[in-house]
Amino acid sequence: MERRDFLVLTASGIVALPYSAALAAAEPVVLTAAATLQQLLPTKYGGPTNLLGFNGSVPGPTLRAAQNTPFTVRLDNNLAQDTAVHWHGVRLANAMDGVPGLTQSAVSPGDSFNYEFVPPDAGTYWYHSHFLSNEQVARGLMGPLVVEENTPPDVDHDIVAMFADWRLQEDGTMAEGFGNMHDMAHAGRMGNFARVFLPKIELRTGQRIRLRLINGAVDRVFPLILKGLSGKIVALDGMPFREPREWGMPVLAPAQRVDIIADVTGPVELEMDHRQGAYPLGGLEVSGSVAPRQSPIPTLPPNKVSTPGDPARTLRLVMRGGAMGGQHGGDDIWSFNDVSGMTDAPLAEVTRGETLRIQMVNDTSFPHGIHLHGHHFYELAADGTRGDFRDTTLVDPGTSRDILCLFDNPGKWMMHCHMLSHQARGMKTWVQVS
Ligand code: C2O
Ligand code: CU
């Protein structure tokens, strides 16, 4: 069986896996990282996959925190190697950002670490390992983080839909070979099996749902086809739109989130638009119907964010390297401004409150999803108009994207490609805000 066929073959199996119950924010939350076995493939194709999970599950439990309320998680490391947890997209205190070597020491096997922060923004976030992340996230150390609005929108179900892909052997076990040169120098470690994790609930036609789409894959961009839903996008990367927007085909780079609110018109199916055709990721069944709401798709309450002024200066961030990328000055596969990997000195020292324009230039043959820690930023249109407010931006090969960021959160913040294979091989840097 060809590996390429394998992806096609397994595509016909849409199986709902058990999904951990949401944890109430009031309970003390413990995340235990440990090896686990889980049936990812439909059983007719293979057995369980050897993974690393939080609390015995991939993805980890959906954590629900209340906006502007202290949230505490104890990480217990029961792995055979170090780890640390990053709270992706949350504008939190630097010491809680979970980056070993920059904001904390790695958590050794048998040790624990207390993460405590006050999430300022309601919305859809996620958490994942930030140690050997291209491998630990690919093995399963990631999960959804929902920061609840004080007044949630009127919907019948609030549903987390987390995507990922894995490279599996035919018996269902994890293919090793993490870090192989070919993957690293191209688009990264692409899985041969992909799916969406959804809770086991039955919908009725006419119900209104909120769907929180999260791309938890290490390297894969997901262009999505959503069936059985009529509605709009209400937020990107946790941050609400002023007005809901038509979705067309949502494209999620690794780590990006899209919130939609939609009315159910039939069985819900989520598919990935793939060169092999539409690839089914999973869905939700429908039985019966209710009278649909007449009200328009609601707007989410805005988060309190300071608006950046005009930029004090412009920074250039030129991505180079990879296959078909030509020479660059870095000493690894990928580089930013001809430097590979973390350096003692930051890319930029920024005074707290300063606004920077950053020109991200993709001088490579691959797309890169660039993530800045601890902040959200505006994507700028070519004419400088402020677009979406995000924490991860997808820059296509041979193009550039300017962003505008008000650096108002003091500390050492990583900026890196969220194609984690690229990050592992040089595409990372950091910014000091003081
Ligand atoms: Cu979601 Cu530095 O990562
Ligand atoms: Cu990249």
CSV table of C-alpha atoms and ligand atoms in Angstrom, one decimal:
chain,number,residue,atom,x,y,z
A,1,MET,CA,0.0,0.0,0.0
A,2,GLU,CA,1.4,3.3,-1.0
A,3,ARG,CA,1.7,5.9,1.7
A,4,ARG,CA,-0.2,8.3,-0.5
A,5,ASP,CA,-3.0,5.8,-0.9
A,6,PHE,CA,-3.0,5.4,2.9
A,7,LEU,CA,-4.1,8.9,3.3
A,8,VAL,CA,-6.9,8.4,0.8
A,9,LEU,CA,-7.9,5.0,2.2
A,10,THR,CA,-8.2,6.1,5.8
A,11,ALA,CA,-10.1,9.1,4.7
A,12,SER,CA,-13.4,7.1,4.5
A,13,GLY,CA,-13.4,6.4,8.2
A,14,ILE,CA,-15.0,9.2,10.3
A,15,VAL,CA,-14.8,7.9,13.8
A,16,ALA,CA,-15.5,10.0,16.9
A,17,LEU,CA,-12.9,9.4,19.5
A,18,PRO,CA,-13.6,9.9,23.2
A,19,TYR,CA,-13.0,13.5,24.0
A,20,SER,CA,-12.1,14.6,27.5
A,21,ALA,CA,-14.7,16.4,29.4
A,22,ALA,CA,-14.2,20.1,29.9
A,23,LEU,CA,-12.6,21.0,33.2
A,24,ALA,CA,-14.3,23.7,35.2
A,25,ALA,CA,-12.0,26.7,35.8
A,26,ALA,CA,-12.8,26.6,39.6
A,27,GLU,CA,-11.1,23.2,40.0
A,28,PRO,CA,-7.4,23.0,40.5
A,29,VAL,CA,-6.2,21.9,37.1
A,30,VAL,CA,-3.5,19.3,36.7
A,31,LEU,CA,-2.0,18.5,33.4
A,32,THR,CA,0.1,15.3,33.5
A,33,ALA,CA,2.3,14.7,30.5
A,34,ALA,CA,2.9,11.0,29.9
A,35,ALA,CA,3.2,8.4,27.2
A,36,THR,CA,-0.2,7.1,26.2
A,37,LEU,CA,-1.8,4.7,23.7
A,38,GLN,CA,-4.8,5.9,21.7
A,39,GLN,CA,-6.7,4.6,18.8
A,40,LEU,CA,-6.3,7.2,16.1
A,41,LEU,CA,-6.9,5.1,13.0
A,42,PRO,CA,-10.2,3.5,12.3
A,43,THR,CA,-9.7,0.0,13.8
A,44,LYS,CA,-10.1,-1.7,10.4
A,45,TYR,CA,-6.8,-0.1,9.3
A,46,GLY,CA,-4.6,-0.5,12.3
A,47,GLY,CA,-4.1,-0.6,16.1
A,48,PRO,CA,-3.5,2.2,18.6
A,49,THR,CA,-0.8,4.8,18.2
A,50,ASN,CA,1.9,5.3,20.7
A,51,LEU,CA,1.6,9.0,21.7
A,52,LEU,CA,2.4,11.5,24.4
A,53,GLY,CA,-0.7,13.0,26.0
A,54,PHE,CA,-1.9,15.3,28.7
A,55,ASN,CA,-4.0,13.4,31.2
A,56,GLY,CA,-3.9,10.3,29.0
A,57,SER,CA,-5.5,11.9,26.0
A,58,VAL,CA,-4.7,13.5,22.6
A,59,PRO,CA,-5.6,16.3,22.4
A,60,GLY,CA,-5.3,17.1,26.1
A,61,PRO,CA,-8.4,18.1,28.0
A,62,THR,CA,-10.2,21.3,26.9
A,63,LEU,CA,-9.3,23.8,29.6
A,64,ARG,CA,-11.8,26.5,30.3
A,65,ALA,CA,-10.7,29.6,32.0
A,66,ALA,CA,-12.7,32.7,32.9
A,67,GLN,CA,-11.6,36.1,31.4
A,68,ASN,CA,-9.7,38.3,33.8
A,69,THR,CA,-9.7,35.6,36.5
A,70,PRO,CA,-6.6,33.9,37.8
A,71,PHE,CA,-6.1,30.5,36.3
A,72,THR,CA,-3.8,27.9,37.7
A,73,VAL,CA,-2.5,24.8,36.1
A,74,ARG,CA,0.1,22.4,37.5
A,75,LEU,CA,2.1,20.6,35.0
A,76,ASP,CA,3.4,17.2,36.1
A,77,ASN,CA,6.1,15.8,33.9
A,78,ASN,CA,5.8,12.0,33.7
A,79,LEU,CA,7.7,11.8,30.5
A,80,ALA,CA,11.1,10.4,30.0
A,81,GLN,CA,12.4,13.8,28.8
A,82,ASP,CA,12.0,17.5,29.7
A,83,THR,CA,9.0,19.5,28.7
A,84,ALA,CA,7.2,22.8,29.3
A,85,VAL,CA,3.8,24.2,28.3
A,86,HIS,CA,3.2,27.3,26.2
A,87,TRP,CA,-0.2,29.0,26.3
A,88,HIS,CA,-0.5,30.0,22.7
A,89,GLY,CA,-2.0,33.4,22.0
A,90,VAL,CA,-2.6,34.4,25.6
A,91,ARG,CA,-1.2,37.8,26.5
A,92,LEU,CA,0.2,36.7,29.9
A,93,ALA,CA,3.1,37.5,32.2
A,94,ASN,CA,6.4,36.6,30.6
A,95,ALA,CA,7.4,34.1,33.3
A,96,MET,CA,4.4,32.0,32.5
A,97,ASP,CA,5.0,31.8,28.7
A,98,GLY,CA,6.5,28.3,28.9
A,99,VAL,CA,9.6,28.8,26.7
A,100,PRO,CA,12.6,26.8,28.2
A,101,GLY,CA,15.8,28.7,28.0
A,102,LEU,CA,14.0,32.1,27.6
A,103,THR,CA,11.3,32.4,30.2
A,104,GLN,CA,11.8,29.3,32.4
A,105,SER,CA,13.9,26.2,32.9
A,106,ALA,CA,12.6,23.1,31.3
A,107,VAL,CA,10.6,20.8,33.6
A,108,SER,CA,12.6,17.6,34.2
A,109,PRO,CA,11.0,14.2,34.3
A,110,GLY,CA,9.3,13.7,37.7
A,111,ASP,CA,9.1,17.5,38.3
A,112,SER,CA,6.2,19.9,38.3
A,113,PHE,CA,5.7,23.5,37.4
A,114,ASN,CA,2.9,25.8,38.3
A,115,TYR,CA,1.5,28.1,35.6
A,116,GLU,CA,-0.6,30.9,37.0
A,117,PHE,CA,-1.9,33.7,34.8
A,118,VAL,CA,-4.9,36.0,34.3
A,119,PRO,CA,-6.1,35.7,30.7
A,120,PRO,CA,-7.1,39.2,29.6
A,121,ASP,CA,-8.8,38.1,26.4
A,122,ALA,CA,-11.8,35.9,25.9
A,123,GLY,CA,-11.6,33.5,22.9
A,124,THR,CA,-10.1,30.4,21.5
A,125,TYR,CA,-6.5,29.6,22.5
A,126,TRP,CA,-4.5,26.4,22.9
A,127,TYR,CA,-1.6,25.0,24.8
A,128,HIS,CA,1.2,22.9,23.7
A,129,SER,CA,4.7,21.7,24.6
A,130,HIS,CA,7.4,24.2,23.9
A,131,PHE,CA,10.3,21.8,24.4
A,132,LEU,CA,11.5,19.8,21.4
A,133,SER,CA,8.1,21.0,20.1
A,134,ASN,CA,8.4,19.7,16.6
A,135,GLU,CA,8.5,16.2,18.1
A,136,GLN,CA,6.5,16.6,21.3
A,137,VAL,CA,3.6,18.3,19.6
A,138,ALA,CA,3.6,15.8,16.8
A,139,ARG,CA,3.4,13.1,19.4
A,140,GLY,CA,0.4,14.7,21.0
A,141,LEU,CA,1.3,17.2,23.7
A,142,MET,CA,-1.3,19.9,22.8
A,143,GLY,CA,-4.9,20.8,23.7
A,144,PRO,CA,-7.5,23.5,23.6
A,145,LEU,CA,-7.8,26.4,25.9
A,146,VAL,CA,-11.0,28.3,25.9
A,147,VAL,CA,-11.2,31.7,27.7
A,148,GLU,CA,-14.9,32.2,28.3
A,149,GLU,CA,-16.7,35.5,27.7
A,150,ASN,CA,-18.5,37.0,30.7
A,151,THR,CA,-21.6,37.0,28.5
A,152,PRO,CA,-21.3,34.2,25.9
A,153,PRO,CA,-23.2,34.5,22.6
A,154,ASP,CA,-26.6,32.8,22.3
A,155,VAL,CA,-25.8,29.3,20.9
A,156,ASP,CA,-27.1,25.8,21.6
A,157,HIS,CA,-23.6,24.2,21.6
A,158,ASP,CA,-20.1,25.5,22.1
A,159,ILE,CA,-17.9,23.0,20.3
A,160,VAL,CA,-14.1,22.8,20.1
A,161,ALA,CA,-12.8,21.2,16.8
A,162,MET,CA,-9.1,20.6,17.0
A,163,PHE,CA,-7.2,19.4,13.9
A,164,ALA,CA,-4.0,17.5,13.6
A,165,ASP,CA,-2.2,15.1,11.3
A,166,TRP,CA,0.2,12.2,12.1
A,167,ARG,CA,2.7,10.1,10.2
A,168,LEU,CA,1.7,6.6,11.1
A,169,GLN,CA,2.9,3.2,10.0
A,170,GLU,CA,0.5,0.7,8.6
A,171,ASP,CA,-0.1,-0.9,12.0
A,172,GLY,CA,-1.1,2.4,13.4
A,173,THR,CA,2.1,3.0,15.4
A,174,MET,CA,4.0,6.3,15.1
A,175,ALA,CA,6.5,6.6,12.3
A,176,GLU,CA,9.8,7.7,13.8
A,177,GLY,CA,12.3,9.7,11.9
A,178,PHE,CA,11.5,13.0,13.5
A,179,GLY,CA,13.8,15.7,12.2
A,180,ASN,CA,14.7,13.9,8.9
A,181,MET,CA,16.4,16.4,6.6
A,182,HIS,CA,14.0,16.1,3.7
A,183,ASP,CA,11.0,17.1,5.9
A,184,MET,CA,12.8,19.8,7.7
A,185,ALA,CA,14.1,21.5,4.5
A,186,HIS,CA,10.7,21.3,2.8
A,187,ALA,CA,7.2,21.9,4.2
A,188,GLY,CA,7.9,20.0,7.4
A,189,ARG,CA,6.7,16.6,8.8
A,190,MET,CA,3.4,16.0,6.9
A,191,GLY,CA,1.2,13.3,8.3
A,192,ASN,CA,-0.4,10.6,6.2
A,193,PHE,CA,-3.5,10.6,8.4
A,194,ALA,CA,-5.4,13.7,9.5
A,195,ARG,CA,-8.5,14.2,11.5
A,196,VAL,CA,-10.6,16.6,13.6
A,197,PHE,CA,-11.4,15.8,17.2
A,198,LEU,CA,-15.0,16.7,18.0
A,199,PRO,CA,-17.1,16.0,21.1
A,200,LYS,CA,-19.7,13.2,20.8
A,201,ILE,CA,-22.9,15.3,20.5
A,202,GLU,CA,-25.9,15.0,18.3
A,203,LEU,CA,-27.2,18.1,16.7
A,204,ARG,CA,-30.6,19.1,15.4
A,205,THR,CA,-31.2,20.9,12.2
A,206,GLY,CA,-31.9,24.6,13.0
A,207,GLN,CA,-29.7,24.7,16.1
A,208,ARG,CA,-27.1,27.4,16.3
A,209,ILE,CA,-23.5,26.3,17.2
A,210,ARG,CA,-20.2,28.0,17.9
A,211,LEU,CA,-17.4,26.1,16.4
A,212,ARG,CA,-13.8,26.7,17.6
A,213,LEU,CA,-11.5,25.5,14.9
A,214,ILE,CA,-7.9,25.0,16.1
A,215,ASN,CA,-5.0,23.8,13.9
A,216,GLY,CA,-2.9,21.7,16.3
A,217,ALA,CA,-0.7,20.2,13.5
A,218,VAL,CA,3.0,20.7,13.6
A,219,ASP,CA,3.5,21.7,10.0
A,220,ARG,CA,0.3,21.3,8.0
A,221,VAL,CA,-1.8,24.1,6.7
A,222,PHE,CA,-5.5,23.1,6.7
A,223,PRO,CA,-7.8,24.7,4.0
A,224,LEU,CA,-11.2,23.7,5.2
A,225,ILE,CA,-14.5,22.9,3.6
A,226,LEU,CA,-17.4,23.1,6.1
A,227,LYS,CA,-20.6,21.3,5.2
A,228,GLY,CA,-24.0,21.4,6.9
A,229,LEU,CA,-23.5,24.9,8.3
A,230,SER,CA,-24.7,28.3,7.4
A,231,GLY,CA,-23.1,31.1,9.3
A,232,LYS,CA,-20.1,33.4,9.7
A,233,ILE,CA,-16.6,33.8,11.1
A,234,VAL,CA,-16.8,35.7,14.3
A,235,ALA,CA,-13.1,35.7,15.5
A,236,LEU,CA,-9.6,34.9,14.4
A,237,ASP,CA,-6.9,33.8,16.8
A,238,GLY,CA,-9.2,34.5,19.7
A,239,MET,CA,-9.9,38.1,18.7
A,240,PRO,CA,-13.5,39.0,17.7
A,241,PHE,CA,-14.4,40.7,14.5
A,242,ARG,CA,-16.3,44.0,14.7
A,243,GLU,CA,-18.7,42.3,12.4
A,244,PRO,CA,-19.1,38.7,11.5
A,245,ARG,CA,-17.7,37.8,8.1
A,246,GLU,CA,-18.5,35.2,5.3
A,247,TRP,CA,-16.1,32.3,5.5
A,248,GLY,CA,-15.4,31.1,1.9
A,249,MET,CA,-12.7,28.6,2.6
A,250,PRO,CA,-11.0,29.1,5.9
A,251,VAL,CA,-7.3,28.4,5.7
A,252,LEU,CA,-5.6,27.6,9.1
A,253,ALA,CA,-1.8,27.7,9.4
A,254,PRO,CA,-0.4,25.7,12.2
A,255,ALA,CA,-1.5,27.3,15.5
A,256,GLN,CA,-4.2,29.5,14.0
A,257,ARG,CA,-7.8,29.5,15.2
A,258,VAL,CA,-11.1,30.4,13.6
A,259,ASP,CA,-14.3,30.8,15.5
A,260,ILE,CA,-17.5,30.5,13.6
A,261,ILE,CA,-21.2,30.8,14.7
A,262,ALA,CA,-23.5,28.9,12.3
A,263,ASP,CA,-26.9,27.4,12.0
A,264,VAL,CA,-27.1,23.7,11.4
A,265,THR,CA,-28.6,22.9,8.0
A,266,GLY,CA,-27.7,19.2,7.8
A,267,PRO,CA,-25.0,16.7,8.9
A,268,VAL,CA,-21.9,18.6,9.7
A,269,GLU,CA,-18.8,17.5,7.8
A,270,LEU,CA,-15.4,19.0,8.0
A,271,GLU,CA,-13.1,18.3,5.1
A,272,MET,CA,-9.6,19.4,4.1
A,273,ASP,CA,-9.2,20.7,0.5
A,274,HIS,CA,-6.4,18.5,-0.7
A,275,ARG,CA,-4.8,17.9,-4.1
A,276,GLN,CA,-6.1,14.3,-3.8
A,277,GLY,CA,-9.6,15.7,-3.4
A,278,ALA,CA,-11.8,16.6,-0.4
A,279,TYR,CA,-10.4,14.7,2.6
A,280,PRO,CA,-12.9,14.0,5.3
A,281,LEU,CA,-11.7,14.9,8.8
A,282,GLY,CA,-14.7,14.2,10.9
A,283,GLY,CA,-18.2,15.5,11.6
A,284,LEU,CA,-21.3,15.6,13.7
A,285,GLU,CA,-24.5,13.8,13.1
A,286,VAL,CA,-27.9,15.4,13.0
A,287,SER,CA,-31.2,14.0,14.2
A,288,GLY,CA,-34.5,15.9,14.2
A,289,SER,CA,-34.9,19.6,13.9
A,290,VAL,CA,-35.8,22.7,15.7
A,291,ALA,CA,-37.1,26.1,14.4
A,292,PRO,CA,-34.0,28.1,13.5
A,293,ARG,CA,-33.3,31.4,15.1
A,294,GLN,CA,-34.4,34.5,13.1
A,295,SER,CA,-31.7,36.6,14.7
A,296,PRO,CA,-28.5,37.5,12.7
A,297,ILE,CA,-25.2,35.8,13.6
A,298,PRO,CA,-24.1,37.7,16.7
A,299,THR,CA,-20.9,39.7,17.2
A,300,LEU,CA,-18.7,38.6,20.1
A,301,PRO,CA,-18.0,41.1,22.8
A,302,PRO,CA,-14.7,42.9,22.0
A,303,ASN,CA,-11.5,42.3,24.1
A,304,LYS,CA,-9.9,45.3,25.7
A,305,VAL,CA,-6.8,45.9,23.7
A,306,SER,CA,-4.8,49.1,23.3
A,307,THR,CA,-4.7,50.4,19.7
A,308,PRO,CA,-1.3,50.9,18.3
A,309,GLY,CA,-0.3,54.4,17.0
A,310,ASP,CA,1.9,55.1,14.1
A,311,PRO,CA,5.1,52.9,14.2
A,312,ALA,CA,8.2,54.4,15.7
A,313,ARG,CA,10.3,52.3,13.4
A,314,THR,CA,10.3,49.5,10.9
A,315,LEU,CA,11.9,46.1,11.4
A,316,ARG,CA,12.7,43.7,8.6
A,317,LEU,CA,12.4,40.0,9.1
A,318,VAL,CA,13.7,38.1,6.0
A,319,MET,CA,13.0,34.4,5.9
A,320,ARG,CA,15.6,32.4,4.0
A,321,GLY,CA,16.7,28.9,3.5
A,322,GLY,CA,15.2,25.5,2.9
A,323,ALA,CA,15.1,23.4,-0.2
A,324,MET,CA,15.1,25.4,-3.5
A,325,GLY,CA,15.9,28.5,-1.4
A,326,GLY,CA,19.5,29.2,-2.4
A,327,GLN,CA,22.3,30.4,-0.1
A,328,HIS,CA,21.8,32.2,3.2
A,329,GLY,CA,24.0,33.4,6.0
A,330,GLY,CA,22.6,31.1,8.8
A,331,ASP,CA,24.3,28.0,10.0
A,332,ASP,CA,21.2,25.8,9.9
A,333,ILE,CA,18.5,25.0,7.4
A,334,TRP,CA,16.4,28.2,7.9
A,335,SER,CA,17.2,31.7,9.0
A,336,PHE,CA,15.7,35.0,9.9
A,337,ASN,CA,17.9,37.9,8.6
A,338,ASP,CA,20.6,35.4,7.8
A,339,VAL,CA,20.8,34.1,11.4
A,340,SER,CA,19.7,30.6,12.4
A,341,GLY,CA,18.3,29.9,15.8
A,342,MET,CA,18.3,31.7,19.1
A,343,THR,CA,21.0,34.3,19.8
A,344,ASP,CA,22.1,35.8,23.1
A,345,ALA,CA,21.1,39.3,21.9
A,346,PRO,CA,17.4,39.8,20.9
A,347,LEU,CA,16.4,40.7,17.3
A,348,ALA,CA,15.1,44.0,18.7
A,349,GLU,CA,15.0,45.8,22.0
A,350,VAL,CA,11.7,47.6,22.3
A,351,THR,CA,10.6,50.1,24.9
A,352,ARG,CA,7.3,49.1,26.5
A,353,GLY,CA,4.5,50.9,24.7
A,354,GLU,CA,6.4,51.3,21.4
A,355,THR,CA,4.7,50.4,18.2
A,356,LEU,CA,6.8,48.6,15.5
A,357,ARG,CA,6.0,47.8,11.9
A,358,ILE,CA,7.6,44.5,11.0
A,359,GLN,CA,8.1,43.6,7.3
A,360,MET,CA,8.0,39.9,7.1
A,361,VAL,CA,9.6,38.9,3.8
A,362,ASN,CA,9.3,35.3,2.7
A,363,ASP,CA,12.3,34.7,0.4
A,364,THR,CA,11.9,30.9,0.4
A,365,SER,CA,9.9,28.4,-1.6
A,366,PHE,CA,7.5,27.4,1.3
A,367,PRO,CA,4.8,29.1,3.3
A,368,HIS,CA,5.6,30.1,6.9
A,369,GLY,CA,3.2,30.8,9.7
A,370,ILE,CA,4.9,33.3,11.9
A,371,HIS,CA,3.9,33.6,15.6
A,372,LEU,CA,4.8,36.3,18.0
A,373,HIS,CA,4.5,35.4,21.7
A,374,GLY,CA,2.7,37.5,24.3
A,375,HIS,CA,1.1,40.0,21.8
A,376,HIS,CA,-1.4,40.2,19.0
A,377,PHE,CA,-0.6,42.3,16.0
A,378,TYR,CA,-2.4,43.8,13.0
A,379,GLU,CA,-1.8,42.4,9.6
A,380,LEU,CA,-1.4,45.3,7.2
A,381,ALA,CA,-2.6,45.5,3.7
A,382,ALA,CA,-0.2,46.7,1.0
A,383,ASP,CA,-1.5,50.3,1.4
A,384,GLY,CA,-0.9,50.1,5.2
A,385,THR,CA,-4.6,49.6,6.1
A,386,ARG,CA,-5.0,47.6,9.3
A,387,GLY,CA,-6.5,44.2,8.7
A,388,ASP,CA,-7.0,41.3,11.1
A,389,PHE,CA,-5.7,41.2,14.6
A,390,ARG,CA,-3.8,37.9,15.1
A,391,ASP,CA,-1.0,36.1,16.9
A,392,THR,CA,0.1,34.0,13.9
A,393,THR,CA,0.3,35.1,10.3
A,394,LEU,CA,0.7,33.0,7.2
A,395,VAL,CA,3.2,34.4,4.7
A,396,ASP,CA,3.1,32.6,1.3
A,397,PRO,CA,6.4,31.9,-0.6
A,398,GLY,CA,7.8,34.8,-2.5
A,399,THR,CA,5.5,37.3,-0.7
A,400,SER,CA,5.8,39.6,2.2
A,401,ARG,CA,3.5,40.7,4.9
A,402,ASP,CA,3.8,43.7,7.2
A,403,ILE,CA,2.4,43.7,10.7
A,404,LEU,CA,1.9,46.4,13.2
A,405,CYS,CA,2.5,45.6,16.8
A,406,LEU,CA,2.1,47.6,20.0
A,407,PHE,CA,4.7,46.0,22.3
A,408,ASP,CA,3.0,46.6,25.6
A,409,ASN,CA,3.9,43.3,27.4
A,410,PRO,CA,7.3,43.4,29.1
A,411,GLY,CA,9.6,40.4,28.8
A,412,LYS,CA,11.4,38.1,26.4
A,413,TRP,CA,9.1,37.1,23.7
A,414,MET,CA,9.8,34.5,21.0
A,415,MET,CA,9.0,35.0,17.4
A,416,HIS,CA,9.2,32.0,15.2
A,417,CYS,CA,7.7,30.0,12.4
A,418,HIS,CA,4.9,27.7,13.7
A,419,MET,CA,5.8,25.1,11.2
A,420,LEU,CA,7.5,23.6,14.1
A,421,SER,CA,10.0,21.7,11.9
A,422,HIS,CA,11.2,25.0,10.6
A,423,GLN,CA,11.4,26.5,14.0
A,424,ALA,CA,13.5,23.5,15.1
A,425,ARG,CA,15.9,24.1,12.3
A,426,GLY,CA,16.6,27.8,12.7
A,427,MET,CA,13.5,29.9,12.0
A,428,LYS,CA,13.2,31.5,15.4
A,429,THR,CA,14.3,34.7,17.2
A,430,TRP,CA,13.2,36.8,20.1
A,431,VAL,CA,12.3,40.3,21.1
A,432,GLN,CA,13.1,42.1,24.4
A,433,VAL,CA,10.4,44.4,25.7
A,434,SER,CA,11.4,46.5,28.7
B,1,C2O,CU1,2.4,28.1,19.7
B,1,C2O,CU2,6.2,29.4,20.3
B,1,C2O,O1,4.3,28.7,20.0
B,2,CU,CU,8.3,27.9,8.3
